[in-house]
Short mmCIF file of C-alpha atoms in Angstrom, two decimals:
data_model
loop_
_atom_site.label_atom_id
_atom_site.label_comp_id
_atom_site.label_asym_id
_atom_site.label_seq_id
_atom_site.Cartn_x
_atom_site.Cartn_y
_atom_site.Cartn_z
CA UNK H 1 63.13 202.13 21.60
CA UNK H 2 60.20 199.77 21.93
CA UNK H 3 57.62 201.44 24.22
CA UNK H 4 56.71 198.14 25.88
CA UNK H 5 59.96 196.26 26.33
CA UNK H 6 62.58 199.00 26.24
CA UNK H 7 64.50 197.01 23.63
CA UNK H 8 66.09 198.71 20.67
CA UNK H 9 64.46 197.56 17.45
CA UNK H 10 66.37 196.91 14.25
CA UNK H 11 65.43 199.43 11.53
CA UNK H 12 62.36 198.24 9.68
CA UNK H 13 60.46 199.34 6.59
CA UNK H 14 56.77 199.90 7.31
CA UNK H 15 54.09 200.43 4.67
CA UNK H 16 51.16 202.40 6.08
CA UNK H 17 47.98 202.12 4.03
CA UNK H 18 45.32 204.74 4.75
CA UNK H 19 41.79 204.20 3.49
CA UNK H 20 39.41 206.98 2.54
CA UNK H 21 37.32 206.38 5.66
CA UNK H 22 40.40 206.98 7.82
CA UNK H 23 41.36 210.17 6.00
CA UNK H 24 37.85 211.64 6.13
CA UNK H 25 36.76 210.34 9.53
CA UNK H 26 33.50 209.24 7.91
CA UNK H 27 32.74 212.76 6.63
CA UNK H 28 32.81 214.09 3.06
CA UNK H 29 36.04 216.07 3.54
CA UNK H 30 39.65 215.27 4.46
CA UNK H 31 40.14 215.32 8.23
CA UNK H 32 43.39 217.27 8.31
CA UNK H 33 43.60 217.28 12.10
CA UNK H 34 43.69 213.49 12.11
CA UNK H 35 46.01 213.37 9.10
CA UNK H 36 48.60 215.45 10.96
CA UNK H 37 48.37 213.06 13.91
CA UNK H 38 49.14 210.14 11.59
CA UNK H 39 52.04 212.14 10.16
CA UNK H 40 53.34 212.75 13.70
CA UNK H 41 53.46 209.00 14.32
CA UNK H 42 55.21 208.36 11.01
CA UNK H 43 57.72 211.07 11.89
CA UNK H 44 58.38 209.36 15.21
CA UNK H 45 59.14 206.10 13.42
CA UNK H 46 61.50 207.97 11.11
CA UNK H 47 63.18 209.55 14.13
CA UNK H 48 63.85 206.06 15.50
CA UNK H 49 65.56 205.05 12.26
CA UNK H 50 62.74 203.19 10.55
CA UNK H 51 61.63 203.73 6.94
CA UNK H 52 58.03 204.65 6.16
CA UNK H 53 56.15 204.20 2.90
CA UNK H 54 52.60 205.54 2.67
CA UNK H 55 49.82 204.25 0.43
CA UNK H 56 47.12 206.89 0.49
CA UNK H 57 43.56 206.68 -0.77
CA UNK H 58 41.35 209.76 -0.81
CA UNK H 59 42.01 211.42 -4.19
CA UNK H 60 38.39 211.24 -5.33
CA UNK H 61 37.09 212.46 -1.96
CA UNK H 62 39.59 215.33 -2.06
CA UNK H 63 38.48 216.19 -5.58
CA UNK H 64 34.84 216.34 -4.57
CA UNK H 65 35.71 218.57 -1.63
CA UNK H 66 37.87 220.93 -3.71
CA UNK H 67 35.20 221.33 -6.41
CA UNK H 68 32.43 221.96 -3.89
CA UNK H 69 30.73 218.55 -4.20
CA UNK H 70 29.49 218.94 -7.79
CA UNK H 71 26.60 216.90 -9.17
CA UNK H 72 28.35 214.74 -11.75
CA UNK H 73 27.14 211.74 -13.75
CA UNK H 74 28.02 208.39 -12.23
CA UNK H 75 30.52 207.58 -14.95
CA UNK H 76 34.14 206.54 -15.30
CA UNK H 77 35.01 209.95 -16.75
CA UNK H 78 33.54 211.72 -13.70
CA UNK H 79 35.57 209.58 -11.31
CA UNK H 80 38.72 210.18 -13.31
CA UNK H 81 37.99 213.91 -13.34
CA UNK H 82 37.66 213.91 -9.55
CA UNK H 83 40.82 211.84 -9.20
CA UNK H 84 42.79 214.18 -11.46
CA UNK H 85 41.75 217.22 -9.44
CA UNK H 86 41.87 215.52 -6.06
CA UNK H 87 45.29 213.90 -6.40
CA UNK H 88 46.86 217.37 -6.53
CA UNK H 89 45.01 218.44 -3.39
CA UNK H 90 45.82 215.20 -1.60
CA UNK H 91 49.56 215.30 -2.29
CA UNK H 92 49.78 219.01 -1.41
CA UNK H 93 48.10 218.26 1.90
CA UNK H 94 50.53 215.45 2.68
CA UNK H 95 53.48 217.61 1.63
CA UNK H 96 52.48 220.45 3.94
CA UNK H 97 51.83 218.14 6.89
CA UNK H 98 55.11 216.21 6.58
CA UNK H 99 56.96 219.53 6.20
CA UNK H 100 55.91 220.37 9.77
CA UNK H 101 58.31 217.64 10.88
CA UNK H 102 61.00 218.50 8.34
CA UNK H 103 60.23 215.47 6.18
CA UNK H 104 60.07 215.36 2.40
CA UNK H 105 57.76 213.18 0.32
CA UNK H 106 57.78 211.84 -3.22
CA UNK H 107 54.65 210.94 -5.17
CA UNK H 108 54.33 207.61 -7.00
CA UNK H 109 51.22 206.85 -9.07
CA UNK H 110 50.92 203.20 -10.12
CA UNK H 111 48.53 200.98 -12.02
CA UNK H 112 48.40 197.23 -12.35
CA UNK H 113 50.11 197.62 -15.75
CA UNK H 114 53.19 199.02 -14.00
CA UNK H 115 53.52 195.78 -12.09
CA UNK H 116 52.57 193.25 -14.78
CA UNK H 117 55.64 193.84 -16.92
CA UNK H 118 58.80 192.52 -15.28
CA UNK H 119 60.95 195.47 -16.44
CA UNK H 120 58.41 198.08 -15.27
CA UNK H 121 58.08 196.19 -11.99
CA UNK H 122 61.84 196.45 -11.47
CA UNK H 123 61.82 200.14 -12.44
CA UNK H 124 59.07 200.84 -9.89
CA UNK H 125 61.05 198.91 -7.30
CA UNK H 126 64.18 200.90 -8.02
CA UNK H 127 62.29 204.20 -7.76
CA UNK H 128 60.63 203.45 -4.45
CA UNK H 129 63.88 202.13 -2.98
CA UNK H 130 65.77 205.23 -4.18
CA UNK H 131 63.25 207.45 -2.39
CA UNK H 132 63.56 205.43 0.83
CA UNK H 133 67.37 205.37 0.66
CA UNK H 134 67.42 209.16 0.27
CA UNK H 135 65.25 209.67 3.34
CA UNK H 136 62.19 210.65 1.30
CA UNK H 137 58.80 209.19 2.20
CA UNK H 138 57.07 207.68 -0.87
CA UNK H 139 53.36 208.48 -1.02
CA UNK H 140 51.76 205.97 -3.37
CA UNK H 141 48.32 205.91 -4.90
CA UNK H 142 46.71 204.20 -7.83
CA UNK H 143 46.76 206.34 -10.95
CA UNK H 144 42.99 206.68 -11.00
CA UNK H 145 43.02 209.51 -13.55
CA UNK H 146 44.06 207.07 -16.28
CA UNK H 147 43.14 203.66 -14.82
CA UNK H 148 40.15 201.79 -16.20
CA UNK H 149 39.25 198.52 -14.51
CA UNK H 150 41.36 199.44 -11.46
CA UNK H 151 39.27 202.48 -10.61
CA UNK H 152 36.13 200.35 -10.31
CA UNK H 153 37.88 198.26 -7.67
CA UNK H 154 39.57 201.22 -5.98
CA UNK H 155 41.59 198.60 -4.20
CA UNK H 156 44.50 200.27 -2.46
CA UNK H 157 44.57 197.37 -0.01
CA UNK H 158 46.02 195.02 -2.61
CA UNK H 159 48.10 197.86 -4.05
CA UNK H 160 49.68 198.34 -0.63
CA UNK H 161 50.64 194.66 -0.52
CA UNK H 162 52.31 195.03 -3.92
CA UNK H 163 54.07 198.18 -2.70
CA UNK H 164 55.26 196.20 0.31
CA UNK H 165 56.79 193.66 -2.05
CA UNK H 166 58.36 196.42 -4.16
CA UNK H 167 60.15 198.00 -1.20
CA UNK H 168 60.93 194.78 0.69
CA UNK H 169 58.79 195.86 3.64
CA UNK H 170 58.95 194.22 7.03
CA UNK H 171 55.42 195.28 8.00
CA UNK H 172 52.23 196.35 6.27
CA UNK H 173 49.77 198.35 8.35
CA UNK H 174 46.26 198.44 6.87
CA UNK H 175 44.37 201.21 8.63
CA UNK H 176 40.59 201.18 8.38
CA UNK H 177 37.42 202.21 10.24
CA UNK H 178 37.33 198.86 12.06
CA UNK H 179 39.49 197.72 14.98
CA UNK H 180 40.58 194.66 13.03
CA UNK H 181 39.19 191.34 11.87
CA UNK H 182 36.37 190.01 14.05
CA UNK H 183 34.76 186.60 14.41
CA UNK H 184 31.61 188.19 12.92
CA UNK H 185 30.53 191.60 11.62
CA UNK H 186 30.71 193.82 14.74
CA UNK H 187 28.24 196.22 13.14
CA UNK H 188 25.60 193.50 13.23
CA UNK H 189 26.68 191.06 15.95
CA UNK H 190 27.35 192.49 19.46
CA UNK H 191 29.05 189.21 20.43
CA UNK H 192 31.70 189.52 17.72
CA UNK H 193 35.23 189.22 19.11
CA UNK H 194 38.45 190.68 17.76
CA UNK H 195 40.84 188.12 16.30
CA UNK H 196 44.24 189.16 17.64
CA UNK H 197 46.51 186.87 15.62
CA UNK H 198 46.21 184.90 12.39
CA UNK H 199 48.71 182.25 11.29
CA UNK H 200 46.78 180.77 8.35
CA UNK H 201 44.25 182.33 6.01
CA UNK H 202 41.62 179.75 5.07
CA UNK H 203 38.10 179.67 3.62
CA UNK H 204 36.53 180.11 7.07
CA UNK H 205 38.43 183.34 7.59
CA UNK H 206 37.55 184.53 4.09
CA UNK H 207 33.87 183.95 4.82
CA UNK H 208 34.13 185.98 8.02
CA UNK H 209 35.77 188.82 6.11
CA UNK H 210 33.02 189.01 3.48
CA UNK H 211 31.10 192.25 3.16
CA UNK H 212 31.52 195.75 1.87
CA UNK H 213 33.26 198.77 3.25
CA UNK H 214 31.95 202.30 3.69
CA UNK H 215 30.17 204.40 1.07
CA UNK H 216 33.25 206.62 0.68
CA UNK H 217 35.73 203.82 0.04
CA UNK H 218 35.21 200.67 -2.00
CA UNK H 219 37.59 198.40 -0.12
CA UNK H 220 36.07 196.15 2.54
CA UNK H 221 37.56 193.60 4.91
CA UNK H 222 37.64 190.98 2.15
CA UNK H 223 40.15 193.02 0.12
CA UNK H 224 42.25 193.54 3.24
CA UNK H 225 42.37 189.79 3.74
CA UNK H 226 43.47 189.34 0.11
CA UNK H 227 46.18 191.93 0.66
CA UNK H 228 47.29 190.25 3.87
CA UNK H 229 47.53 186.90 2.09
CA UNK H 230 49.74 188.33 -0.68
CA UNK H 231 51.99 190.22 1.71
CA UNK H 232 52.52 187.45 4.24
CA UNK H 233 53.53 185.02 1.48
CA UNK H 234 56.27 187.50 0.63
CA UNK H 235 57.46 187.43 4.24
CA UNK H 236 55.72 190.62 5.35
CA UNK H 237 53.88 190.85 8.68
CA UNK H 238 50.46 192.47 8.28
CA UNK H 239 48.35 194.36 10.80
CA UNK H 240 44.75 195.46 10.26
CA UNK H 241 43.77 198.12 12.78
CA UNK H 242 41.61 201.19 13.34
CA UNK H 243 43.12 204.33 11.87
CA UNK H 244 41.45 206.44 14.56
CA UNK H 245 43.07 204.57 17.47
CA UNK H 246 45.68 206.55 19.44
CA UNK H 247 49.29 205.71 18.48
CA UNK H 248 48.17 202.92 16.12
CA UNK H 249 51.05 203.54 13.69
CA UNK H 250 53.66 203.80 16.42
CA UNK H 251 52.34 200.70 18.19
CA UNK H 252 52.66 198.62 15.02
CA UNK H 253 56.35 198.07 15.81
CA UNK H 254 55.67 197.01 19.39
CA UNK H 255 55.31 193.48 20.71
CA UNK H 256 51.55 193.90 21.14
CA UNK H 257 50.25 195.87 18.15
CA UNK H 258 46.66 197.02 17.98
CA UNK H 259 44.17 195.20 15.76
CA UNK H 260 44.64 191.85 14.00
CA UNK H 261 48.16 190.64 13.34
CA UNK H 262 48.89 188.28 10.42
CA UNK H 263 52.14 186.39 10.82
CA UNK H 264 54.34 186.11 7.72
CA UNK H 265 54.93 182.75 6.09
CA UNK H 266 58.10 181.13 7.38
CA UNK H 267 59.60 180.65 3.94
CA UNK H 268 59.56 184.01 2.16
CA UNK H 269 59.64 184.01 -1.63
CA UNK H 270 62.65 185.06 -3.64
CA UNK H 271 62.29 188.17 -5.81
CA UNK H 272 61.23 186.45 -9.05
CA UNK H 273 58.46 184.53 -7.29
CA UNK H 274 57.35 187.69 -5.52
CA UNK H 275 56.76 189.21 -8.95
CA UNK H 276 54.80 186.14 -10.08
CA UNK H 277 52.62 186.46 -6.99
CA UNK H 278 52.22 190.23 -7.07
CA UNK H 279 52.55 191.47 -10.59
CA UNK H 280 50.80 190.02 -13.61
CA UNK H 281 47.11 189.19 -13.82
CA UNK H 282 46.65 185.55 -14.85
CA UNK H 283 46.03 185.07 -18.58
CA UNK H 284 44.51 181.60 -18.32
CA UNK H 285 43.87 178.51 -16.23
CA UNK H 286 45.33 175.03 -16.06
CA UNK H 287 43.49 172.20 -14.27
CA UNK H 288 45.63 169.40 -12.87
CA UNK H 289 44.86 165.98 -11.41
CA UNK H 290 45.26 164.92 -7.78
CA UNK H 291 48.64 163.31 -8.37
CA UNK H 292 50.02 166.52 -9.83
CA UNK H 293 48.54 168.51 -6.95
CA UNK H 294 50.39 166.31 -4.46
CA UNK H 295 53.62 166.63 -6.43
CA UNK H 296 53.40 170.43 -6.75
CA UNK H 297 52.33 171.13 -3.17
CA UNK H 298 53.84 168.26 -1.21
CA UNK H 299 57.10 167.74 -3.06
CA UNK H 300 57.74 171.15 -4.64
CA UNK H 301 57.90 169.50 -8.06
CA UNK H 302 57.58 171.11 -11.46
CA UNK H 303 54.31 170.57 -13.34
CA UNK H 304 54.46 168.08 -16.20
CA UNK H 305 52.02 167.78 -19.09
CA UNK H 306 51.02 164.34 -17.82
CA UNK H 307 49.33 165.90 -14.79
CA UNK H 308 47.33 168.49 -16.76
CA UNK H 309 43.69 167.63 -17.46
CA UNK H 310 42.47 170.80 -19.20
CA UNK H 311 43.49 174.29 -20.32
CA UNK H 312 41.31 177.42 -20.64
CA UNK H 313 41.91 180.99 -21.73
CA UNK H 314 44.46 182.25 -24.23
CA UNK H 315 48.03 182.73 -23.10
CA UNK H 316 51.46 182.86 -24.67
CA UNK H 317 54.63 181.18 -23.55
CA UNK H 318 55.92 183.33 -20.65
CA UNK H 319 52.48 184.49 -19.48
CA UNK H 320 51.32 183.93 -15.90
CA UNK H 321 48.58 181.34 -15.43
CA UNK H 322 46.55 179.95 -12.55
CA UNK H 323 46.86 176.27 -11.64
CA UNK H 324 43.66 174.77 -10.24
CA UNK H 325 42.73 171.39 -8.79
CA UNK H 326 39.80 169.30 -10.02
CA UNK H 327 37.45 171.14 -7.64
CA UNK H 328 38.36 174.50 -9.17
CA UNK H 329 40.45 175.73 -6.24
CA UNK H 330 43.64 177.58 -7.12
CA UNK H 331 46.77 175.80 -5.93
CA UNK H 332 49.50 177.78 -7.67
CA UNK H 333 50.44 180.62 -10.04
CA UNK H 334 53.24 180.28 -12.50
CA UNK H 335 54.87 181.23 -15.79
CA UNK H 336 53.78 178.98 -18.63
CA UNK H 337 56.52 177.27 -20.61
CA UNK H 338 54.07 176.63 -23.45
CA UNK H 339 51.27 178.66 -25.03
CA UNK H 340 47.64 177.68 -24.44
CA UNK H 341 47.43 176.26 -27.98
CA UNK H 342 50.50 174.10 -27.49
CA UNK H 343 49.53 173.05 -24.00
CA UNK H 344 46.08 171.94 -25.17
CA UNK H 345 47.79 169.54 -27.59
CA UNK H 346 49.98 167.93 -24.92
CA UNK H 347 47.43 167.64 -22.09
CA UNK H 348 47.94 164.32 -20.31
CA UNK H 349 50.92 163.35 -22.47
CA UNK H 350 54.30 162.07 -21.34
CA UNK H 351 57.17 164.54 -21.54
CA UNK H 352 59.02 162.33 -24.03
CA UNK H 353 56.11 162.67 -26.46
CA UNK H 354 56.04 166.48 -26.56
CA UNK H 355 58.55 166.92 -29.40
CA UNK H 356 56.73 164.33 -31.50
CA UNK H 357 53.42 166.14 -31.04
CA UNK H 358 54.58 169.74 -31.43
CA UNK H 359 57.69 169.26 -33.53
CA UNK H 360 59.75 171.05 -30.85
CA UNK H 361 59.84 171.42 -27.10
CA UNK H 362 60.73 173.98 -24.44
CA UNK H 363 61.65 171.37 -21.85
CA UNK H 364 59.78 168.66 -20.00
CA UNK H 365 57.94 171.01 -17.66
CA UNK H 366 54.85 173.01 -18.62
CA UNK H 367 55.52 175.08 -15.46
CA UNK H 368 58.94 174.88 -13.84
CA UNK H 369 59.06 174.90 -10.05
CA UNK H 370 61.39 177.94 -10.15
CA UNK H 371 58.65 179.83 -12.01
CA UNK H 372 55.76 178.75 -9.81
CA UNK H 373 54.29 179.96 -6.51
CA UNK H 374 52.17 177.54 -4.47
CA UNK H 375 49.00 179.24 -3.21
CA UNK H 376 47.22 176.50 -1.25
CA UNK H 377 48.37 175.95 2.35
#
């Protein structure tokens, strides 16, 4: 039942992302008393018939705590050591706390590589959905013990958006040490006001969200905004709220959730386009002219070679690329029908001339509209 309206809610899948600052309460150790309170709320959602997926930071903090806060070099190997030790402690803690409520968990460790390859993406999707369907709560974290560039970002915000796409989530709850997104940094500006609802993420909002997070976690409000943008394009409602607030998880399904609420885009993407948006890192960039921008954004057209003005980076046919306007702003992501070498030869050319230039063709479109996701709003 909805606490506010008394209406029965349809079962929903909720991804709950917990940052290190939430799990430690700003200290150097896991705050197990608060963790069990968060578990209680998740258990209540489960009791009402909803599905819960957890994305949990905190492995490195747990590793430091377990090893007695050792003095280690500030190196990748040290962070991976702490993650390897701490991930065991973290998952054991979650297992014992969920067991209080008779709930079982399953651990999933992911890296960007698991999501870049279409087959591995589908395998990860099948695994997380199998856990949910069998009444097991997935607890997801980045595989920091083997990750390289990912560990420097430590960005479980964006990972949680990708997890939301994997499991077809209805809501993504990003819990942090702030009450939500404010009109200014509340730590510096006493007149800053909480933004309750966001319908469009633009450059003004991105500027407001700039800044770093706590010393324990590396994700700030900017990464949460990136995550919100990815998730809402996939049709997922996003809420950024304070992890320390009473009943914040339970209230996320109410009509007036705590924090800042990001409304999902009206037209959710089909599965293939969700992968294009969420999975692969872009291998290169294509710059297009204003006419092509209008055709891609305004008319939902495919991108033809005639509208391309330049190509950068090295990519193969089938790789994901960014599509930028003349000002350098990204307007789309898509799967290239031609390699960077081939595309450079047909820049600005008519489709009918492609076979004469290359000696073959893969169709008239350099990016087909079915393989492209528009980014600009």
